Coordinates of C-alpha atoms in Angstrom, one line a residue:
Chain A
M1 CA -8.3 4.4 26.1
T2 CA -9.7 3.8 29.6
I3 CA -9.2 0.8 31.0
L4 CA -11.1 -0.7 34.2
I5 CA -8.3 -2.7 36.7
A6 CA -8.3 -4.2 39.7
D7 CA -6.5 -6.2 42.1
I8 CA -8.8 -8.1 44.1
G9 CA -6.3 -9.9 47.3
G10 CA -7.5 -12.0 50.1
T11 CA -7.9 -9.0 52.2
N12 CA -8.5 -6.0 50.3
C13 CA -9.4 -5.0 46.7
R14 CA -8.1 -2.2 44.7
F15 CA -9.7 -0.4 41.9
A16 CA -7.8 2.1 39.4
L17 CA -8.6 3.3 35.6
G18 CA -5.7 3.6 33.7
R19 CA -4.6 4.7 30.0
Q20 CA -0.8 4.2 29.0
T21 CA -0.1 4.1 33.4
V22 CA -1.8 3.8 36.2
L23 CA -4.1 7.3 36.8
P24 CA -3.1 7.7 40.7
D25 CA -6.2 9.9 41.2
T26 CA -8.6 7.3 40.3
V27 CA -7.2 4.8 42.7
A28 CA -9.8 3.5 45.1
R29 CA -9.3 0.6 48.3
F30 CA -11.5 -1.5 49.8
R31 CA -11.6 -4.4 52.4
L32 CA -13.3 -7.1 50.9
K33 CA -15.5 -7.8 53.8
D34 CA -17.2 -4.4 53.7
H35 CA -18.9 -5.0 50.7
H36 CA -21.5 -7.9 49.5
G37 CA -19.8 -9.4 46.7
F38 CA -17.9 -7.9 44.1
D39 CA -20.5 -6.4 41.8
A40 CA -21.2 -4.3 44.7
A41 CA -18.0 -3.2 44.8
L42 CA -17.7 -2.9 41.2
D43 CA -20.7 -0.7 41.5
H44 CA -19.6 1.6 43.9
Y45 CA -16.4 2.3 42.2
L46 CA -18.0 3.1 39.2
A47 CA -20.5 5.2 41.0
G48 CA -17.8 7.0 42.2
Q49 CA -15.8 7.7 39.5
G50 CA -19.0 9.5 37.4
Q51 CA -19.7 6.2 35.2
P52 CA -16.4 6.3 32.9
V53 CA -17.2 4.9 29.6
L54 CA -14.3 1.9 29.2
T55 CA -12.2 0.5 26.6
S56 CA -11.8 -3.1 28.5
A57 CA -11.2 -4.6 32.1
C58 CA -8.5 -6.3 33.4
L59 CA -9.1 -7.7 36.9
A60 CA -6.1 -9.7 38.8
V61 CA -7.3 -11.9 41.1
A62 CA -5.7 -14.0 44.3
G63 CA -6.5 -17.4 42.9
P64 CA -6.9 -19.9 40.5
V65 CA -7.9 -18.8 36.8
I66 CA -9.8 -22.0 35.0
G67 CA -11.0 -20.7 31.6
A68 CA -13.1 -17.1 31.7
C69 CA -13.7 -17.8 35.5
A70 CA -11.8 -17.5 39.1
Q71 CA -12.9 -18.8 42.3
L72 CA -11.2 -16.4 45.2
T73 CA -9.2 -18.5 47.5
N74 CA -9.4 -16.7 50.7
S75 CA -13.1 -14.8 50.2
G76 CA -16.7 -16.5 48.9
W77 CA -16.2 -14.4 45.7
S78 CA -16.6 -15.4 42.1
L79 CA -15.6 -13.9 39.0
D80 CA -16.8 -15.1 35.6
A81 CA -15.4 -12.5 32.8
S82 CA -18.3 -13.4 30.1
V83 CA -20.8 -12.3 32.7
L84 CA -19.1 -9.4 33.6
A85 CA -18.0 -8.1 29.8
G86 CA -22.0 -8.4 29.5
R87 CA -22.3 -5.8 32.6
L88 CA -19.8 -3.7 31.4
G89 CA -20.0 -4.1 27.9
V90 CA -16.1 -4.7 26.9
D91 CA -13.8 -7.4 27.2
V92 CA -12.7 -8.7 30.5
T93 CA -9.6 -10.5 31.4
L94 CA -9.4 -12.7 34.3
V95 CA -5.8 -13.1 35.6
N96 CA -4.0 -14.5 38.6
D97 CA -2.6 -11.6 41.0
L98 CA 0.4 -12.8 41.1
V99 CA 0.8 -13.1 37.3
A100 CA -0.2 -9.5 37.3
L101 CA 3.0 -8.6 39.3
G102 CA 5.1 -11.3 36.5
H103 CA 3.7 -9.0 33.8
A104 CA 4.5 -5.7 35.9
L105 CA 8.0 -6.2 36.6
P106 CA 9.6 -4.9 33.3
H107 CA 7.5 -1.8 34.3
L108 CA 8.4 -1.1 37.9
S109 CA 10.4 2.0 38.8
S110 CA 13.1 1.6 41.3
A111 CA 10.6 3.7 43.6
A112 CA 8.8 0.8 43.7
T113 CA 11.1 -2.2 44.9
V114 CA 14.0 -2.3 47.7
P115 CA 16.8 -4.7 47.1
L116 CA 17.5 -7.0 49.8
H117 CA 20.7 -8.9 48.4
A118 CA 22.7 -7.4 45.8
P119 CA 25.2 -10.0 44.8
A120 CA 28.7 -9.2 43.5
Q121 CA 28.2 -11.8 40.9
R122 CA 25.3 -12.5 38.9
Y123 CA 24.5 -14.8 35.9
P124 CA 21.6 -13.3 34.3
N125 CA 19.3 -16.2 32.6
G126 CA 15.9 -14.4 31.5
Q127 CA 13.9 -15.8 34.6
S128 CA 12.3 -14.4 37.5
V129 CA 10.3 -15.4 40.0
V130 CA 7.8 -13.0 41.7
V131 CA 7.1 -14.6 45.5
G132 CA 3.6 -13.5 47.0
L133 CA 3.3 -13.6 51.1
G134 CA 0.2 -12.1 52.0
T135 CA -3.0 -13.8 53.1
G136 CA -2.1 -16.4 50.7
T137 CA 1.2 -17.7 49.0
N138 CA 2.1 -18.4 45.8
I139 CA 4.3 -17.9 42.9
A140 CA 5.3 -16.7 39.3
A141 CA 8.1 -17.6 37.2
V142 CA 8.5 -15.0 34.5
I143 CA 10.4 -15.8 31.5
H144 CA 11.4 -12.2 29.9
R145 CA 12.2 -11.7 26.6
A146 CA 13.8 -9.7 24.3
E147 CA 11.7 -6.7 22.9
R148 CA 8.6 -8.4 23.9
P149 CA 6.2 -8.8 26.8
P150 CA 7.7 -12.1 29.6
A151 CA 6.2 -14.4 29.7
V152 CA 4.7 -15.7 32.7
L153 CA 3.8 -18.9 34.3
S154 CA 0.8 -19.1 36.7
A155 CA 1.2 -22.0 39.6
E156 CA -1.0 -22.4 42.7
A157 CA 2.4 -22.9 45.2
G158 CA 0.7 -22.3 48.3
H159 CA -1.0 -25.6 48.7
L160 CA 2.5 -27.0 47.7
S161 CA 3.4 -29.8 50.6
L162 CA 6.4 -28.4 53.1
P163 CA 10.1 -30.5 51.8
G164 CA 12.1 -31.9 54.4
S165 CA 14.4 -29.2 54.5
I166 CA 11.9 -27.4 56.1
T167 CA 9.9 -30.0 58.2
R168 CA 13.6 -31.0 60.1
R169 CA 14.1 -27.1 61.2
L170 CA 10.2 -27.0 62.7
E171 CA 10.5 -30.1 64.3
G172 CA 13.4 -29.6 66.0
R173 CA 11.4 -26.2 67.3
I174 CA 7.7 -27.1 67.9
G175 CA 7.7 -31.3 67.8
A176 CA 4.1 -32.4 67.7
G177 CA 2.9 -28.9 66.9
M178 CA 4.0 -29.4 63.6
S179 CA 0.6 -30.9 62.6
A180 CA -0.5 -27.6 61.7
F181 CA 1.8 -27.2 58.8
H182 CA 1.3 -29.0 56.1
S183 CA 1.1 -27.1 53.2
A184 CA 3.8 -23.9 52.3
E185 CA 0.6 -21.5 52.5
S186 CA 0.0 -22.7 56.1
I187 CA 3.2 -21.2 57.4
F188 CA 3.9 -18.1 54.8
S189 CA 0.8 -16.7 54.7
G190 CA -0.2 -13.9 57.3
R191 CA -2.3 -16.5 58.9
G192 CA 0.6 -19.3 59.0
L193 CA 3.2 -16.7 60.7
A194 CA 0.5 -16.3 63.9
A195 CA 0.1 -20.1 63.7
L196 CA 3.8 -20.4 63.9
H197 CA 3.5 -17.6 66.8
T198 CA 1.2 -20.2 68.4
A199 CA 3.2 -23.2 67.8
L200 CA 6.3 -22.1 69.4
H201 CA 5.0 -19.3 72.7
G202 CA 1.2 -20.6 73.1
A203 CA -0.1 -16.8 72.6
T204 CA -2.5 -16.4 69.9
V205 CA -1.2 -12.9 68.2
P206 CA -2.2 -11.2 64.8
S207 CA 0.7 -11.6 62.3
L208 CA 0.5 -7.5 62.0
A209 CA 1.3 -7.3 65.3
L210 CA 4.1 -9.2 65.3
T211 CA 5.9 -7.4 62.0
S212 CA 4.3 -4.3 64.2
H213 CA 6.0 -5.3 67.3
P214 CA 9.3 -7.0 66.7
E215 CA 10.9 -5.6 69.4
V216 CA 9.0 -7.6 71.9
P217 CA 11.2 -10.6 72.4
E218 CA 8.6 -13.8 71.5
A219 CA 8.1 -11.7 69.2
G220 CA 11.5 -11.8 67.7
E221 CA 11.4 -15.4 67.7
T222 CA 9.3 -15.9 65.8
L223 CA 9.7 -13.6 62.8
S224 CA 13.4 -14.9 63.0
L225 CA 12.1 -18.7 62.5
H226 CA 9.7 -17.7 60.3
A227 CA 12.5 -15.2 57.7
E228 CA 14.7 -18.2 58.2
L229 CA 12.4 -20.9 57.0
L230 CA 11.1 -18.9 53.9
G231 CA 15.0 -18.1 52.6
V232 CA 15.2 -21.9 52.5
W233 CA 11.5 -22.6 50.7
L234 CA 13.0 -19.5 48.4
Q235 CA 15.7 -22.3 47.9
E236 CA 13.2 -24.8 46.6
I237 CA 11.5 -22.5 44.7
A238 CA 14.7 -21.3 42.7
L239 CA 15.3 -24.7 42.3
L240 CA 11.9 -24.7 40.3
T241 CA 12.4 -21.5 38.4
L242 CA 16.4 -20.6 38.0
P243 CA 15.6 -17.0 38.6
R244 CA 18.8 -15.6 37.8
N245 CA 17.1 -12.5 37.0
G246 CA 16.1 -12.2 40.4
I247 CA 13.8 -13.5 43.2
W248 CA 10.9 -10.3 44.2
L249 CA 9.1 -10.7 47.3
A250 CA 5.6 -9.2 47.2
G251 CA 2.4 -8.8 49.7
G252 CA 1.8 -7.7 53.5
V253 CA 3.8 -10.3 55.3
A254 CA 7.2 -9.6 53.0
Q255 CA 6.5 -6.2 53.6
G256 CA 6.1 -6.3 57.4
L257 CA 9.2 -9.5 57.9
V258 CA 11.7 -6.9 56.1
R259 CA 10.3 -3.5 58.2
A260 CA 10.9 -5.7 60.9
G261 CA 14.3 -6.1 60.1
Y262 CA 14.6 -9.4 59.0
A263 CA 15.3 -9.2 55.5
T264 CA 19.1 -10.1 56.2
V265 CA 17.9 -13.5 57.9
I266 CA 15.8 -14.4 54.5
A267 CA 18.8 -13.6 52.3
E268 CA 21.1 -15.3 54.2
A269 CA 19.2 -18.2 54.5
F270 CA 18.9 -18.5 51.2
A271 CA 22.5 -18.3 50.4
A272 CA 23.7 -20.8 52.9
P273 CA 25.5 -23.7 51.8
N274 CA 22.7 -27.1 51.6
S275 CA 23.3 -30.3 49.4
N276 CA 20.6 -29.5 47.1
N277 CA 20.9 -25.8 46.0
G278 CA 23.2 -24.1 42.9
P279 CA 24.9 -20.5 43.7
T280 CA 21.9 -19.1 45.1
G281 CA 23.9 -16.5 46.8
A282 CA 24.8 -14.8 43.0
I283 CA 20.5 -14.4 42.5
P284 CA 19.5 -10.8 43.6
M285 CA 16.5 -10.6 45.7
H286 CA 14.4 -7.7 45.8
L287 CA 10.8 -6.8 47.8
I288 CA 8.3 -5.1 45.9
T289 CA 6.8 -1.7 48.2
D290 CA 4.4 -0.5 45.9
D291 CA 0.9 -1.7 46.3
L292 CA -0.3 -0.7 42.7
A293 CA 2.2 -2.8 41.4
A294 CA -0.3 -6.0 40.1
L295 CA -2.7 -3.0 38.5
T296 CA 0.3 -2.2 36.8
G297 CA 0.4 -5.7 35.8
C298 CA -2.9 -6.0 34.8
L299 CA -2.4 -2.9 32.1
A300 CA 0.7 -4.5 31.1
A301 CA -1.3 -8.0 30.4
V302 CA -4.0 -6.4 28.6
R303 CA -2.0 -4.5 26.9
Q304 CA -0.2 -7.6 25.5
A305 CA -3.4 -9.8 24.8
Chain B
M1 CA 21.0 -24.6 6.0
T2 CA 22.3 -27.5 8.0
I3 CA 22.7 -27.5 11.8
L4 CA 24.5 -29.4 13.9
I5 CA 22.4 -30.7 16.9
A6 CA 22.6 -32.6 19.8
D7 CA 21.2 -34.4 22.3
I8 CA 23.8 -35.4 25.3
G9 CA 22.2 -37.1 28.2
G10 CA 23.1 -38.3 31.5
T11 CA 24.6 -41.9 30.1
N12 CA 23.9 -41.7 26.2
C13 CA 24.5 -38.6 23.4
R14 CA 22.7 -38.3 20.2
F15 CA 23.9 -36.7 17.1
A16 CA 22.4 -35.6 13.8
L17 CA 21.9 -32.8 11.4
G18 CA 18.9 -30.9 10.6
R19 CA 17.2 -28.8 7.9
Q20 CA 13.5 -28.7 8.7
T21 CA 13.4 -31.7 10.3
V22 CA 16.0 -33.9 11.8
L23 CA 17.3 -36.0 8.9
P24 CA 17.1 -39.7 9.8
D25 CA 20.1 -41.1 8.1
T26 CA 22.2 -38.5 10.1
V27 CA 21.0 -39.9 13.3
A28 CA 24.0 -41.6 15.7
R29 CA 24.5 -42.5 19.2
F30 CA 27.4 -42.9 21.4
R31 CA 27.9 -44.0 25.2
L32 CA 29.3 -41.1 26.8
K33 CA 31.9 -43.5 28.4
D34 CA 33.4 -44.7 24.7
H35 CA 34.2 -41.6 24.4
H36 CA 37.2 -39.3 26.2
G37 CA 35.4 -35.9 26.0
F38 CA 32.5 -34.4 24.1
D39 CA 35.2 -33.1 21.6
A40 CA 36.2 -36.7 20.6
A41 CA 32.5 -37.4 20.5
L42 CA 31.9 -34.7 17.7
D43 CA 35.2 -35.0 15.5
H44 CA 34.3 -39.2 15.1
Y45 CA 30.6 -38.2 14.3
L46 CA 31.2 -35.3 11.9
A47 CA 34.5 -37.5 10.1
G48 CA 31.4 -40.2 9.7
Q49 CA 29.3 -37.8 8.2
G50 CA 32.0 -36.3 5.9
Q51 CA 32.7 -33.4 7.7
P52 CA 29.8 -31.6 6.5
V53 CA 29.5 -27.7 6.0
L54 CA 27.5 -26.5 8.7
T55 CA 25.2 -23.1 9.3
S56 CA 24.6 -23.2 13.0
A57 CA 24.9 -25.7 15.7
C58 CA 22.4 -26.4 18.7
L59 CA 23.1 -28.7 21.7
A60 CA 21.1 -29.9 24.6
V61 CA 22.5 -30.8 27.7
A62 CA 21.5 -32.6 30.7
G63 CA 22.8 -30.3 33.1
P64 CA 22.6 -26.7 34.0
V65 CA 23.7 -24.2 31.5
I66 CA 25.0 -20.8 32.9
G67 CA 25.7 -18.2 30.6
A68 CA 27.6 -19.8 27.7
C69 CA 29.2 -22.9 29.2
A70 CA 27.3 -25.8 30.6
Q71 CA 28.7 -28.7 33.1
L72 CA 27.0 -32.2 32.8
T73 CA 25.4 -33.1 35.9
N74 CA 26.1 -37.1 35.5
S75 CA 29.5 -36.8 33.3
G76 CA 32.6 -35.4 33.8
W77 CA 31.8 -33.3 30.1
S78 CA 31.8 -29.5 30.3
L79 CA 30.8 -26.9 26.8
D80 CA 31.6 -23.7 26.4
A81 CA 29.8 -22.1 23.6
S82 CA 32.5 -19.9 22.6
V83 CA 35.4 -22.8 22.3
L84 CA 32.9 -24.4 20.3
A85 CA 32.0 -21.6 17.7
G86 CA 35.3 -21.1 17.0
R87 CA 36.2 -24.4 16.4
L88 CA 33.0 -25.6 14.0
G89 CA 33.0 -21.5 12.7
V90 CA 29.3 -21.2 13.5
D91 CA 26.8 -20.2 15.8
V92 CA 26.3 -22.4 18.9
T93 CA 23.4 -22.4 21.1
L94 CA 23.7 -24.5 24.4
V95 CA 20.0 -25.6 25.5
N96 CA 19.5 -27.6 28.9
D97 CA 17.8 -31.7 27.2
L98 CA 14.6 -30.7 29.1
V99 CA 14.0 -27.0 27.8
A100 CA 15.2 -28.9 24.5
L101 CA 11.9 -31.4 24.8
G102 CA 9.8 -28.4 25.9
H103 CA 10.5 -26.7 22.6
A104 CA 9.8 -29.8 20.8
L105 CA 6.3 -30.5 22.9
P106 CA 4.2 -28.6 19.5
H107 CA 6.0 -30.6 17.1
L108 CA 6.0 -34.3 18.1
S109 CA 3.7 -36.2 16.5
S110 CA 1.5 -38.7 17.6
A111 CA 3.6 -41.6 17.0
A112 CA 6.2 -39.8 19.3
T113 CA 3.9 -40.4 22.5
V114 CA 1.7 -42.4 24.0
P115 CA -1.4 -41.0 26.5
L116 CA -1.3 -42.0 29.8
H117 CA -4.3 -40.5 30.9
A118 CA -7.1 -38.8 29.0
P119 CA -9.3 -37.1 30.9
A120 CA -12.9 -36.8 29.7
Q121 CA -13.0 -33.3 30.7
R122 CA -10.3 -30.8 30.0
Y123 CA -9.7 -27.2 31.2
P124 CA -6.6 -26.0 28.9
N125 CA -4.8 -23.3 29.8
G126 CA -1.7 -22.5 27.9
Q127 CA 0.8 -24.6 30.2
S128 CA 2.6 -28.0 29.8
V129 CA 5.0 -29.7 31.8
V130 CA 7.8 -32.2 30.4
V131 CA 9.2 -34.3 33.4
G132 CA 12.1 -36.2 32.8
L133 CA 13.1 -38.9 34.5
G134 CA 16.8 -41.0 33.2
T135 CA 19.7 -40.4 34.7
G136 CA 18.9 -37.4 35.9
T137 CA 15.5 -36.1 37.0
N138 CA 14.6 -32.7 35.9
I139 CA 11.2 -30.8 34.7
A140 CA 10.6 -27.8 31.9
A141 CA 7.5 -25.7 32.3
V142 CA 6.1 -24.7 28.6
I143 CA 4.1 -21.8 28.1
H144 CA 2.4 -22.1 24.7
R145 CA 1.4 -18.8 22.7
A146 CA -0.6 -18.6 19.5
E147 CA 0.8 -18.4 16.2
R148 CA 4.7 -18.3 18.1
P149 CA 7.2 -20.9 19.4
P150 CA 6.6 -21.8 23.8
A151 CA 8.4 -20.1 26.0
V152 CA 10.2 -22.9 28.2
L153 CA 11.3 -22.5 32.1
S154 CA 14.9 -23.9 32.6
A155 CA 14.7 -25.5 35.9
E156 CA 16.7 -27.4 38.1
A157 CA 14.3 -29.8 39.8
G158 CA 15.9 -32.8 40.5
H159 CA 18.3 -31.2 43.0
L160 CA 14.3 -30.3 45.2
S161 CA 13.6 -31.9 48.8
L162 CA 11.8 -34.7 48.6
P163 CA 8.2 -33.2 49.6
G164 CA 6.3 -33.9 53.4
S165 CA 3.4 -36.2 50.6
I166 CA 6.4 -38.4 49.6
T167 CA 8.5 -38.6 53.2
R168 CA 5.6 -39.7 54.8
R169 CA 4.6 -42.7 52.8
L170 CA 8.2 -43.6 52.4
E171 CA 9.0 -43.7 56.3
G172 CA 6.2 -46.1 56.4
R173 CA 7.9 -48.7 54.3
I174 CA 11.3 -48.5 54.9
G175 CA 11.9 -46.2 58.3
A176 CA 15.4 -45.7 58.9
G177 CA 16.5 -46.3 55.2
M178 CA 14.6 -42.7 54.4
S179 CA 18.3 -41.0 54.8
A180 CA 19.2 -42.3 50.8
F181 CA 16.4 -40.4 49.8
H182 CA 16.8 -36.5 50.2
S183 CA 16.4 -35.3 46.4
A184 CA 13.9 -35.6 44.1
E185 CA 16.8 -37.1 41.8
S186 CA 17.7 -39.7 44.8
I187 CA 14.3 -41.9 44.4
F188 CA 13.5 -40.7 40.6
S189 CA 16.6 -41.2 38.7
G190 CA 17.7 -44.5 37.8
R191 CA 20.1 -44.6 40.3
G192 CA 17.1 -43.7 42.4
L193 CA 15.1 -46.7 41.1
A194 CA 17.4 -49.5 42.0
A195 CA 18.2 -48.0 45.6
L196 CA 14.8 -48.0 46.9
H197 CA 14.6 -51.5 45.7
T198 CA 17.9 -52.1 47.5
A199 CA 16.0 -50.7 50.8
L200 CA 13.2 -52.6 50.0
H201 CA 14.8 -56.1 49.7
G202 CA 18.3 -55.8 50.7
A203 CA 19.3 -56.8 47.2
T204 CA 21.3 -54.5 44.6
V205 CA 19.2 -54.8 41.3
P206 CA 20.2 -52.2 38.1
S207 CA 16.8 -50.2 37.4
L208 CA 16.7 -51.3 33.6
A209 CA 16.6 -55.1 35.3
L210 CA 14.1 -54.0 37.2
T211 CA 12.0 -52.5 34.7
S212 CA 12.6 -54.8 32.3
H213 CA 11.7 -57.9 34.8
P214 CA 8.7 -56.5 36.6
E215 CA 7.4 -60.3 36.8
V216 CA 9.7 -60.9 39.6
P217 CA 7.3 -60.4 43.0
E218 CA 9.6 -58.2 44.1
A219 CA 10.6 -55.7 41.6
G220 CA 7.0 -55.6 41.1
E221 CA 6.8 -54.2 44.4
T222 CA 9.3 -52.0 44.0
L223 CA 8.0 -50.3 40.5
S224 CA 4.7 -50.1 42.0
L225 CA 5.8 -48.1 45.1
H226 CA 8.3 -46.2 42.8
A227 CA 5.6 -45.0 40.1
E228 CA 2.7 -44.7 43.4
L229 CA 6.0 -41.8 44.4
L230 CA 5.7 -40.5 41.4
G231 CA 2.5 -40.1 40.9
V232 CA 2.8 -37.7 44.2
W233 CA 5.4 -35.8 43.2
L234 CA 3.7 -34.7 40.0
Q235 CA 1.0 -33.4 42.0
E236 CA 3.6 -31.2 43.8
I237 CA 5.3 -30.3 40.3
A238 CA 1.5 -29.8 38.9
L239 CA 1.0 -27.1 41.4
L240 CA 3.7 -25.2 40.6
T241 CA 3.7 -25.1 36.9
L242 CA -0.6 -25.9 36.6
P243 CA -0.1 -28.0 33.3
R244 CA -3.7 -28.2 31.9
N245 CA -2.8 -28.0 28.9
G246 CA -1.2 -31.9 30.1
I247 CA 2.2 -33.3 31.7
W248 CA 4.7 -35.2 29.1
L249 CA 7.1 -37.6 30.9
A250 CA 10.2 -38.6 29.3
G251 CA 13.3 -40.7 29.9
G252 CA 14.3 -44.0 30.4
V253 CA 13.0 -44.6 34.0
A254 CA 9.4 -43.0 32.8
Q255 CA 9.7 -45.3 29.4
G256 CA 10.5 -48.4 31.7
L257 CA 7.7 -47.6 34.5
V258 CA 5.0 -47.5 31.6
R259 CA 6.5 -50.5 29.4
A260 CA 6.4 -52.5 32.4
G261 CA 2.5 -51.9 33.1
Y262 CA 3.2 -49.3 36.3
A263 CA 0.9 -46.2 34.2
T264 CA -1.9 -46.6 35.3
V265 CA -0.1 -46.5 39.4
I266 CA 1.2 -43.3 38.0
A267 CA -1.8 -41.9 36.7
E268 CA -4.4 -42.9 40.0
A269 CA -1.7 -41.6 42.3
F270 CA -1.5 -38.7 40.3
A271 CA -5.0 -38.0 40.3
A272 CA -5.8 -39.1 43.6
P273 CA -7.5 -36.5 46.0
N274 CA -5.7 -35.2 48.4
S275 CA -5.1 -31.9 51.1
N276 CA -3.3 -30.0 48.1
N277 CA -4.7 -30.3 44.7
G278 CA -6.8 -28.9 42.6
P279 CA -8.4 -31.1 39.6
T280 CA -5.3 -33.1 38.9
G281 CA -7.7 -35.9 37.7
A282 CA -8.7 -33.2 34.8
I283 CA -4.6 -32.7 33.4
P284 CA -4.2 -35.2 30.4
M285 CA -0.7 -37.2 31.0
H286 CA 1.5 -38.5 28.2
L287 CA 4.9 -40.6 27.9
I288 CA 7.1 -39.5 25.2
T289 CA 8.6 -42.0 23.5
D290 CA 10.6 -40.5 20.8
D291 CA 14.5 -40.8 21.8
L292 CA 15.0 -38.1 19.1
A293 CA 12.5 -35.8 20.7
A294 CA 15.1 -33.7 22.2
L295 CA 16.9 -33.4 18.4
T296 CA 13.9 -32.0 17.5
G297 CA 13.4 -29.5 20.2
C298 CA 17.2 -27.9 19.4
L299 CA 15.7 -27.4 15.9
A300 CA 12.8 -25.4 17.1
A301 CA 15.2 -23.3 19.8
V302 CA 17.6 -22.8 17.4
R303 CA 14.6 -21.1 14.8
Q304 CA 13.5 -19.2 17.6
A305 CA 16.6 -18.0 18.4

């Protein structure tokens, strides 16, 4: 049994082969812009692996899956599972990339995650949520079930309007600059973090440069506000998904904020009392640091199917 | 096998006994304020049924269930499943009332629902959402699974901040009156509908009077705005739950808006293009008209447990 698995994000694409687990020697990473479409990247990968005999395939995509098709939100690529099945000669499953991370949760080792907030009191209810903050922004709510795979809810949360709890804070800081921020993704993606810096300081700096150099004073102000607003947004996400088993952050922006030292700002803004929230302070928060987690989720999803 | 089932809402409480289905002759309705606490209402009901021998009990409550306990949001009542189990001598399950409606969806007859929007094209993805609009406001996302009971996600969506897409529309109509509206429940509950009328027209009119007399011109203006804002809010809920199998509205306010003739306003605002939404026009919308639907859901939930 050899399963082709892939995680096709907004910027990068990862391929691997899996059996019971992801086979580490088969992992390959590409930048999307280095290939003219998914088919070229796939051919290149399979040739490099010596044209392995496959039993099935499961591809995680950063975008909505409608029927057998997926249109990637942040690239021009589109995928059709039935066309791919014809090319590969095996069944092909497409899943949203955050849904794949949801399926991965029960299989992540402690080395694959870092705790950001470990409450003294917990009230597990069998619900979790994965929040992806990278090239795009999205969530997947997870319902854990005893001795069975979890059920994972697909969403398009990046397109949500910003809630009043965030716009009120933003207005006080950037005034008319607000018009750049309409959706969750417009502020919580990498592009959004860079846009927030521009709104605050007028300078154009890529998000990776901001999180890699937090010691630059103006970067620190941007990162601090971004982390605070993220904590407030997570309060809203918590009301919608009641993740008493935990929140798992994922993606390059989340990793960058934590690496730069802003995990506490996120957790404190999330746990702060407000007129709307329940006992958010009792909800654990983690960061997924394993870049192959979505591939693990693809394997779990295809074994469940 | 005789199961005690109950639906304890924000204003009313329904008890019944169930076997394969709800036994119609055993249904009893109370107003919460007519009894001094849940125990008194329960004793009154069981005495009226001749102290039936029970095999288990499942109670749906309008409020969050944390562990074995529930605190009702809109009444002073609180319930503890282990204390109740001791009183009744059988296992007692507590579920959120919207979660009960989610479990009921596969069991609702066509007589129990009314279609509000039936799109020509559909893209079912196995996800639905129930949106409860009554004394309180809440949602439950449902993941349908072949030949198995659905998985239902508990939420506390009534406490969500109003999104920018709604506050922008409201500000244009009521200006400083905005301060009365901070959460979804502050506008979409019965109390919220009445508060919207007060903000628009200065008069204090109960929500039931507004939906029962839509021909009064000022009631019509309030109901039309309320229905439009609800459609916009459902766009946000759709981004979070991608309910391509359908949205089911439930509760007295939803029934009142539809009875008063505003189903089309809700559906059109929901399907209207905006910067954020996906193909919302392809999502079916229904109204749950059966007041016993949550009891049906209690039976389904306890059979699944």
